Amino acid sequence: MRLRPRTTKPQTRQPLQESTGNQGRQKRRLEKEDPQSENSRLRVKRRAMDHGERSSPKKRGRPPKNKTPEASTPFDVNENPRLQLRPASQVPSSASSPGRTSSPGRSKKGLPDPGYTKPEATFSMTDLKSCQPPIIQMDIVRARKSGPVPPAVEALYKQLTRVKYACIPPELKAAYHSDIDTPKKSRDAPADEGFLPPSAKQYPPGRSSRMKQSVDIVQQDAGWNHRTKAHERKWGKLVSTIVVDYQVFESGLLAVNVETCAITPAIIRPASATGEAITTEENSTTITMGSGQSVQIGRMVDWALTLRLGDDETELISGAFSTVEDCWRSMNQSLTDFIRECPIFADLELKKELSLRDPEVQLAVWACAGLLKKQQMRWSTELPMPGIVVDGHTWTCYLFFEQKGRLIMCGPIPIGSTATVEGTWKIYYQLMLLVEWGMTVYRKWFEKEVLGWARARIGKPAIETETIE
């Protein structure tokens, strides 16, 4: 079968229609030729805004601190007032806005900024002069001129001030020289003048090597606390290291932490000039002066050196306390259970180097309460009441005693510093003298006054307490 060739009709070419893209380009070309058209005006405005006039959308949250506007712009800043730049000193900062006080500095995690100091109420020794009894601080020369000084005060003062030399045990000279050959070589050996002279009172035998280890630990801890501006509790750990060592060496000594003990009863608290008693709230004392101003004082004292009583003495005193009212059943100025049967002969108050509280005021208030307690119990007040202030590296001693109805705070008596090896050994030596005084002189006073009172109270009716509130 023969196929016929396919015939097609001749196609006539139609004119091409302009595509959508071409139409848009042609339309924009016409608009350029006609600058009065609406789209042309909008396009010019949009282009101008893209070069700096259009403002960025506002972001939520606080603006960045001290951020100045961009200085680079294609336009002349003098032609557009919206682009005028201000100096950096005139740019407002988010840290201080008008009509709003700045809040205290804060560090990360919500902790107070170390550079921010919270205001704290202060109370000076001058304010204590108006209390009843008045508390006056003076040196021994002024105290002798103002009235008679008890012989027991004179004796202890001379014993503490007689130490004007370094107090390193002479048997440790070889040990200190051998430390130079160690790999650390952290310090030089003390000079020969730093060792205790043979004519002075020596340490009890068998203590020097143990005390040297304690001195080395105290030196390291004190240096670290000073460099890091450590908290008060770090310095308290250092003090406990020293006092606990003496508790180990002396069987009749007891070192007690009394920072949570308040002065009780209320009648032995110091009073203002108007006769209003000082009130106590937990571990702090509010002193109300004649002007009606109340000032907060922190915890009274931190440590107390007391006698360790035997079972027979404790039983005797407990029997005597059963004959008096509850508010008098204590041998010191506090009714806290764990210290009410502790006869205190020395107090220690410590504060951090940068603390605003005055440790001398706290020590004076505590000693004044001890004097009033002895007077209420009709015990003799002839012995001094030693008190030690630990202010960072520095250790200072005061002797409190009664004179003409006043409480005299005699001192200061420097007893050493933990900043040097020689100063640390002097602290140990002075504490040794003070503990020895407590084990001998104060012990005799305790047996005469307190135990004698206890023997006299057995089988007698309760004492008159009409003065107790």
PDB file of N, CA and C in Angstrom, residues 209-280:
ATOM      1  N   SER A 209      57.355  20.959 119.978  1.00  0.00           N
ATOM      2  CA  SER A 209      57.186  20.402 118.634  1.00  0.00           C
ATOM      3  C   SER A 209      55.728  20.467 118.190  1.00  0.00           C
ATOM      4  N   ARG A 210      54.815  20.155 119.100  1.00  0.00           N
ATOM      5  CA  ARG A 210      53.384  20.236 118.757  1.00  0.00           C
ATOM      6  C   ARG A 210      52.971  21.692 118.498  1.00  0.00           C
ATOM      7  N   MET A 211      53.481  22.617 119.275  1.00  0.00           N
ATOM      8  CA  MET A 211      53.134  24.018 119.095  1.00  0.00           C
ATOM      9  C   MET A 211      53.719  24.571 117.798  1.00  0.00           C
ATOM     10  N   LYS A 212      54.882  24.076 117.387  1.00  0.00           N
ATOM     11  CA  LYS A 212      55.452  24.532 116.118  1.00  0.00           C
ATOM     12  C   LYS A 212      54.561  24.145 114.950  1.00  0.00           C
ATOM     13  N   GLN A 213      54.006  22.960 114.963  1.00  0.00           N
ATOM     14  CA  GLN A 213      53.081  22.561 113.910  1.00  0.00           C
ATOM     15  C   GLN A 213      51.847  23.463 113.889  1.00  0.00           C
ATOM     16  N   SER A 214      51.359  23.799 115.070  1.00  0.00           N
ATOM     17  CA  SER A 214      50.195  24.687 115.141  1.00  0.00           C
ATOM     18  C   SER A 214      50.533  26.086 114.647  1.00  0.00           C
ATOM     19  N   VAL A 215      51.727  26.583 114.983  1.00  0.00           N
ATOM     20  CA  VAL A 215      52.136  27.917 114.533  1.00  0.00           C
ATOM     21  C   VAL A 215      52.254  27.957 113.017  1.00  0.00           C
ATOM     22  N   ASP A 216      52.790  26.911 112.407  1.00  0.00           N
ATOM     23  CA  ASP A 216      52.905  26.874 110.945  1.00  0.00           C
ATOM     24  C   ASP A 216      51.527  26.908 110.277  1.00  0.00           C
ATOM     25  N   ILE A 217      50.572  26.183 110.848  1.00  0.00           N
ATOM     26  CA  ILE A 217      49.210  26.175 110.286  1.00  0.00           C
ATOM     27  C   ILE A 217      48.567  27.548 110.437  1.00  0.00           C
ATOM     28  N   VAL A 218      48.731  28.161 111.613  1.00  0.00           N
ATOM     29  CA  VAL A 218      48.163  29.488 111.849  1.00  0.00           C
ATOM     30  C   VAL A 218      48.764  30.511 110.899  1.00  0.00           C
ATOM     31  N   GLN A 219      50.067  30.434 110.657  1.00  0.00           N
ATOM     32  CA  GLN A 219      50.724  31.358 109.736  1.00  0.00           C
ATOM     33  C   GLN A 219      50.148  31.242 108.326  1.00  0.00           C
ATOM     34  N   GLN A 220      49.960  30.039 107.842  1.00  0.00           N
ATOM     35  CA  GLN A 220      49.423  29.843 106.497  1.00  0.00           C
ATOM     36  C   GLN A 220      47.984  30.334 106.406  1.00  0.00           C
ATOM     37  N   ASP A 221      47.158  29.979 107.401  1.00  0.00           N
ATOM     38  CA  ASP A 221      45.751  30.391 107.370  1.00  0.00           C
ATOM     39  C   ASP A 221      45.603  31.901 107.498  1.00  0.00           C
ATOM     40  N   ALA A 222      46.398  32.517 108.362  1.00  0.00           N
ATOM     41  CA  ALA A 222      46.296  33.968 108.541  1.00  0.00           C
ATOM     42  C   ALA A 222      46.711  34.714 107.281  1.00  0.00           C
ATOM     43  N   GLY A 223      47.772  34.249 106.628  1.00  0.00           N
ATOM     44  CA  GLY A 223      48.171  34.887 105.377  1.00  0.00           C
ATOM     45  C   GLY A 223      47.127  34.752 104.293  1.00  0.00           C
ATOM     46  N   TRP A 224      46.520  33.586 104.200  1.00  0.00           N
ATOM     47  CA  TRP A 224      45.464  33.370 103.204  1.00  0.00           C
ATOM     48  C   TRP A 224      44.246  34.248 103.511  1.00  0.00           C
ATOM     49  N   ASN A 225      43.827  34.325 104.777  1.00  0.00           N
ATOM     50  CA  ASN A 225      42.672  35.152 105.146  1.00  0.00           C
ATOM     51  C   ASN A 225      42.917  36.620 104.839  1.00  0.00           C
ATOM     52  N   HIS A 226      44.134  37.073 105.072  1.00  0.00           N
ATOM     53  CA  HIS A 226      44.450  38.480 104.818  1.00  0.00           C
ATOM     54  C   HIS A 226      44.442  38.791 103.325  1.00  0.00           C
ATOM     55  N   ARG A 227      44.987  37.900 102.517  1.00  0.00           N
ATOM     56  CA  ARG A 227      45.038  38.161 101.073  1.00  0.00           C
ATOM     57  C   ARG A 227      43.660  38.088 100.430  1.00  0.00           C
ATOM     58  N   THR A 228      42.821  37.189 100.899  1.00  0.00           N
ATOM     59  CA  THR A 228      41.499  36.998 100.289  1.00  0.00           C
ATOM     60  C   THR A 228      40.396  37.762 100.993  1.00  0.00           C
ATOM     61  N   LYS A 229      40.749  38.549 102.039  1.00  0.00           N
ATOM     62  CA  LYS A 229      39.736  39.285 102.812  1.00  0.00           C
ATOM     63  C   LYS A 229      38.633  38.318 103.249  1.00  0.00           C
ATOM     64  N   ALA A 230      39.043  37.299 103.942  1.00  0.00           N
ATOM     65  CA  ALA A 230      38.154  36.192 104.284  1.00  0.00           C
ATOM     66  C   ALA A 230      37.075  36.625 105.270  1.00  0.00           C
ATOM     67  N   HIS A 231      36.029  35.794 105.335  1.00  0.00           N
ATOM     68  CA  HIS A 231      34.914  36.037 106.242  1.00  0.00           C
ATOM     69  C   HIS A 231      35.362  35.843 107.689  1.00  0.00           C
ATOM     70  N   GLU A 232      34.556  36.389 108.592  1.00  0.00           N
ATOM     71  CA  GLU A 232      34.878  36.304 110.018  1.00  0.00           C
ATOM     72  C   GLU A 232      35.033  34.859 110.489  1.00  0.00           C
ATOM     73  N   ARG A 233      34.274  33.963 109.916  1.00  0.00           N
ATOM     74  CA  ARG A 233      34.353  32.569 110.361  1.00  0.00           C
ATOM     75  C   ARG A 233      35.714  31.945 110.039  1.00  0.00           C
ATOM     76  N   LYS A 234      36.353  32.424 108.986  1.00  0.00           N
ATOM     77  CA  LYS A 234      37.691  31.919 108.685  1.00  0.00           C
ATOM     78  C   LYS A 234      38.681  32.337 109.766  1.00  0.00           C
ATOM     79  N   TRP A 235      38.562  33.587 110.222  1.00  0.00           N
ATOM     80  CA  TRP A 235      39.415  34.020 111.327  1.00  0.00           C
ATOM     81  C   TRP A 235      39.030  33.298 112.625  1.00  0.00           C
ATOM     82  N   GLY A 236      37.750  32.976 112.782  1.00  0.00           N
ATOM     83  CA  GLY A 236      37.335  32.217 113.959  1.00  0.00           C
ATOM     84  C   GLY A 236      37.942  30.824 113.992  1.00  0.00           C
ATOM     85  N   LYS A 237      38.074  30.211 112.829  1.00  0.00           N
ATOM     86  CA  LYS A 237      38.732  28.904 112.775  1.00  0.00           C
ATOM     87  C   LYS A 237      40.183  29.011 113.197  1.00  0.00           C
ATOM     88  N   LEU A 238      40.823  30.120 112.828  1.00  0.00           N
ATOM     89  CA  LEU A 238      42.206  30.338 113.231  1.00  0.00           C
ATOM     90  C   LEU A 238      42.321  30.487 114.750  1.00  0.00           C
ATOM     91  N   VAL A 239      41.386  31.240 115.347  1.00  0.00           N
ATOM     92  CA  VAL A 239      41.394  31.424 116.805  1.00  0.00           C
ATOM     93  C   VAL A 239      41.147  30.097 117.515  1.00  0.00           C
ATOM     94  N   SER A 240      40.219  29.313 116.993  1.00  0.00           N
ATOM     95  CA  SER A 240      39.932  28.025 117.629  1.00  0.00           C
ATOM     96  C   SER A 240      41.136  27.096 117.586  1.00  0.00           C
ATOM     97  N   THR A 241      41.935  27.184 116.518  1.00  0.00           N
ATOM     98  CA  THR A 241      43.141  26.361 116.439  1.00  0.00           C
ATOM     99  C   THR A 241      44.089  26.664 117.587  1.00  0.00           C
ATOM    100  N   ILE A 242      44.180  27.950 117.959  1.00  0.00           N
ATOM    101  CA  ILE A 242      45.097  28.344 119.024  1.00  0.00           C
ATOM    102  C   ILE A 242      44.558  27.962 120.398  1.00  0.00           C
ATOM    103  N   VAL A 243      43.288  28.303 120.679  1.00  0.00           N
ATOM    104  CA  VAL A 243      42.752  28.073 122.020  1.00  0.00           C
ATOM    105  C   VAL A 243      42.542  26.595 122.306  1.00  0.00           C
ATOM    106  N   VAL A 244      42.206  25.823 121.276  1.00  0.00           N
ATOM    107  CA  VAL A 244      42.002  24.387 121.499  1.00  0.00           C
ATOM    108  C   VAL A 244      43.324  23.702 121.838  1.00  0.00           C
ATOM    109  N   ASP A 245      44.435  24.198 121.294  1.00  0.00           N
ATOM    110  CA  ASP A 245      45.738  23.630 121.640  1.00  0.00           C
ATOM    111  C   ASP A 245      45.997  23.737 123.146  1.00  0.00           C
ATOM    112  N   TYR A 246      45.665  24.871 123.732  1.00  0.00           N
ATOM    113  CA  TYR A 246      45.858  25.021 125.171  1.00  0.00           C
ATOM    114  C   TYR A 246      44.895  24.143 125.961  1.00  0.00           C
ATOM    115  N   GLN A 247      43.727  23.903 125.402  1.00  0.00           N
ATOM    116  CA  GLN A 247      42.798  22.994 126.072  1.00  0.00           C
ATOM    117  C   GLN A 247      43.354  21.580 126.119  1.00  0.00           C
ATOM    118  N   VAL A 248      44.108  21.187 125.086  1.00  0.00           N
ATOM    119  CA  VAL A 248      44.717  19.859 125.069  1.00  0.00           C
ATOM    120  C   VAL A 248      45.851  19.769 126.085  1.00  0.00           C
ATOM    121  N   PHE A 249      46.647  20.833 126.179  1.00  0.00           N
ATOM    122  CA  PHE A 249      47.809  20.805 127.065  1.00  0.00           C
ATOM    123  C   PHE A 249      47.420  20.985 128.533  1.00  0.00           C
ATOM    124  N   GLU A 250      46.343  21.723 128.792  1.00  0.00           N
ATOM    125  CA  GLU A 250      45.941  22.025 130.170  1.00  0.00           C
ATOM    126  C   GLU A 250      44.634  21.297 130.471  1.00  0.00           C
ATOM    127  N   SER A 251      44.693  20.329 131.361  1.00  0.00           N
ATOM    128  CA  SER A 251      43.504  19.517 131.653  1.00  0.00           C
ATOM    129  C   SER A 251      42.422  20.313 132.385  1.00  0.00           C
ATOM    130  N   GLY A 252      42.805  21.351 133.121  1.00  0.00           N
ATOM    131  CA  GLY A 252      41.808  22.127 133.857  1.00  0.00           C
ATOM    132  C   GLY A 252      41.193  23.253 133.067  1.00  0.00           C
ATOM    133  N   LEU A 253      41.548  23.394 131.771  1.00  0.00           N
ATOM    134  CA  LEU A 253      41.042  24.485 130.934  1.00  0.00           C
ATOM    135  C   LEU A 253      39.967  23.972 129.990  1.00  0.00           C
ATOM    136  N   LEU A 254      38.979  24.825 129.742  1.00  0.00           N
ATOM    137  CA  LEU A 254      37.916  24.512 128.794  1.00  0.00           C
ATOM    138  C   LEU A 254      37.686  25.733 127.919  1.00  0.00           C
ATOM    139  N   ALA A 255      37.872  25.583 126.608  1.00  0.00           N
ATOM    140  CA  ALA A 255      37.613  26.653 125.640  1.00  0.00           C
ATOM    141  C   ALA A 255      36.236  26.438 125.031  1.00  0.00           C
ATOM    142  N   VAL A 256      35.339  27.420 125.187  1.00  0.00           N
ATOM    143  CA  VAL A 256      33.942  27.278 124.788  1.00  0.00           C
ATOM    144  C   VAL A 256      33.595  28.372 123.789  1.00  0.00           C
ATOM    145  N   ASN A 257      32.922  27.991 122.713  1.00  0.00           N
ATOM    146  CA  ASN A 257      32.405  28.962 121.752  1.00  0.00           C
ATOM    147  C   ASN A 257      31.063  29.482 122.259  1.00  0.00           C
ATOM    148  N   VAL A 258      30.985  30.774 122.556  1.00  0.00           N
ATOM    149  CA  VAL A 258      29.801  31.365 123.191  1.00  0.00           C
ATOM    150  C   VAL A 258      29.163  32.432 122.305  1.00  0.00           C
ATOM    151  N   GLU A 259      29.347  32.364 120.991  1.00  0.00           N
ATOM    152  CA  GLU A 259      28.834  33.417 120.120  1.00  0.00           C
ATOM    153  C   GLU A 259      27.320  33.420 120.028  1.00  0.00           C
ATOM    154  N   THR A 260      26.645  32.366 120.497  1.00  0.00           N
ATOM    155  CA  THR A 260      25.179  32.322 120.463  1.00  0.00           C
ATOM    156  C   THR A 260      24.560  32.555 121.828  1.00  0.00           C
ATOM    157  N   CYS A 261      25.355  32.985 122.794  1.00  0.00           N
ATOM    158  CA  CYS A 261      24.874  33.144 124.171  1.00  0.00           C
ATOM    159  C   CYS A 261      24.520  34.606 124.429  1.00  0.00           C
ATOM    160  N   ALA A 262      23.289  34.847 124.823  1.00  0.00           N
ATOM    161  CA  ALA A 262      22.827  36.203 125.119  1.00  0.00           C
ATOM    162  C   ALA A 262      23.015  36.499 126.600  1.00  0.00           C
ATOM    163  N   ILE A 263      23.032  37.792 126.934  1.00  0.00           N
ATOM    164  CA  ILE A 263      23.178  38.224 128.328  1.00  0.00           C
ATOM    165  C   ILE A 263      21.834  38.070 129.028  1.00  0.00           C
ATOM    166  N   THR A 264      21.797  37.245 130.035  1.00  0.00           N
ATOM    167  CA  THR A 264      20.589  37.007 130.827  1.00  0.00           C
ATOM    168  C   THR A 264      20.988  36.767 132.285  1.00  0.00           C
ATOM    169  N   PRO A 265      20.137  37.246 133.246  1.00  0.00           N
ATOM    170  CA  PRO A 265      18.843  37.934 133.110  1.00  0.00           C
ATOM    171  C   PRO A 265      19.002  39.393 132.729  1.00  0.00           C
ATOM    172  N   ALA A 266      17.861  40.066 132.537  1.00  0.00           N
ATOM    173  CA  ALA A 266      17.892  41.434 132.020  1.00  0.00           C
ATOM    174  C   ALA A 266      18.494  42.419 133.000  1.00  0.00           C
ATOM    175  N   ILE A 267      18.474  42.124 134.276  1.00  0.00           N
ATOM    176  CA  ILE A 267      18.952  43.090 135.257  1.00  0.00           C
ATOM    177  C   ILE A 267      20.467  43.277 135.213  1.00  0.00           C
ATOM    178  N   ILE A 268      21.202  42.329 134.650  1.00  0.00           N
ATOM    179  CA  ILE A 268      22.657  42.476 134.579  1.00  0.00           C
ATOM    180  C   ILE A 268      23.106  43.078 133.254  1.00  0.00           C
ATOM    181  N   ARG A 269      22.171  43.509 132.443  1.00  0.00           N
ATOM    182  CA  ARG A 269      22.544  44.200 131.213  1.00  0.00           C
ATOM    183  C   ARG A 269      22.831  45.662 131.518  1.00  0.00           C
ATOM    184  N   PRO A 270      23.757  46.280 130.825  1.00  0.00           N
ATOM    185  CA  PRO A 270      23.986  47.715 131.030  1.00  0.00           C
ATOM    186  C   PRO A 270      22.733  48.521 130.732  1.00  0.00           C
ATOM    187  N   ALA A 271      22.615  49.678 131.380  1.00  0.00           N
ATOM    188  CA  ALA A 271      21.445  50.533 131.224  1.00  0.00           C
ATOM    189  C   ALA A 271      21.875  51.898 130.733  1.00  0.00           C
ATOM    190  N   SER A 272      20.950  52.608 130.086  1.00  0.00           N
ATOM    191  CA  SER A 272      21.249  53.946 129.586  1.00  0.00           C
ATOM    192  C   SER A 272      21.229  54.942 130.732  1.00  0.00           C
ATOM    193  N   ALA A 273      21.532  56.199 130.434  1.00  0.00           N
ATOM    194  CA  ALA A 273      21.571  57.230 131.466  1.00  0.00           C
ATOM    195  C   ALA A 273      20.207  57.477 132.077  1.00  0.00           C
ATOM    196  N   THR A 274      19.131  57.189 131.353  1.00  0.00           N
ATOM    197  CA  THR A 274      17.789  57.384 131.870  1.00  0.00           C
ATOM    198  C   THR A 274      17.313  56.213 132.707  1.00  0.00           C
ATOM    199  N   GLY A 275      18.136  55.161 132.833  1.00  0.00           N
ATOM    200  CA  GLY A 275      17.752  54.008 133.623  1.00  0.00           C
ATOM    201  C   GLY A 275      17.037  52.941 132.843  1.00  0.00           C
ATOM    202  N   GLU A 276      16.879  53.109 131.536  1.00  0.00           N
ATOM    203  CA  GLU A 276      16.198  52.117 130.712  1.00  0.00           C
ATOM    204  C   GLU A 276      17.141  50.984 130.384  1.00  0.00           C
ATOM    205  N   ALA A 277      16.727  49.758 130.677  1.00  0.00           N
ATOM    206  CA  ALA A 277      17.603  48.600 130.479  1.00  0.00           C
ATOM    207  C   ALA A 277      17.801  48.335 129.001  1.00  0.00           C
ATOM    208  N   ILE A 278      18.915  47.732 128.690  1.00  0.00           N
ATOM    209  CA  ILE A 278      19.229  47.357 127.312  1.00  0.00           C
ATOM    210  C   ILE A 278      18.534  46.039 127.007  1.00  0.00           C
ATOM    211  N   THR A 279      17.781  45.978 125.931  1.00  0.00           N
ATOM    212  CA  THR A 279      17.048  44.775 125.566  1.00  0.00           C
ATOM    213  C   THR A 279      17.880  43.900 124.661  1.00  0.00           C
ATOM    214  N   THR A 280      17.610  42.616 124.700  1.00  0.00           N
ATOM    215  CA  THR A 280      18.361  41.650 123.905  1.00  0.00           C
ATOM    216  C   THR A 280      17.412  40.888 123.007  1.00  0.00           C
TER     217      THR A 280
END
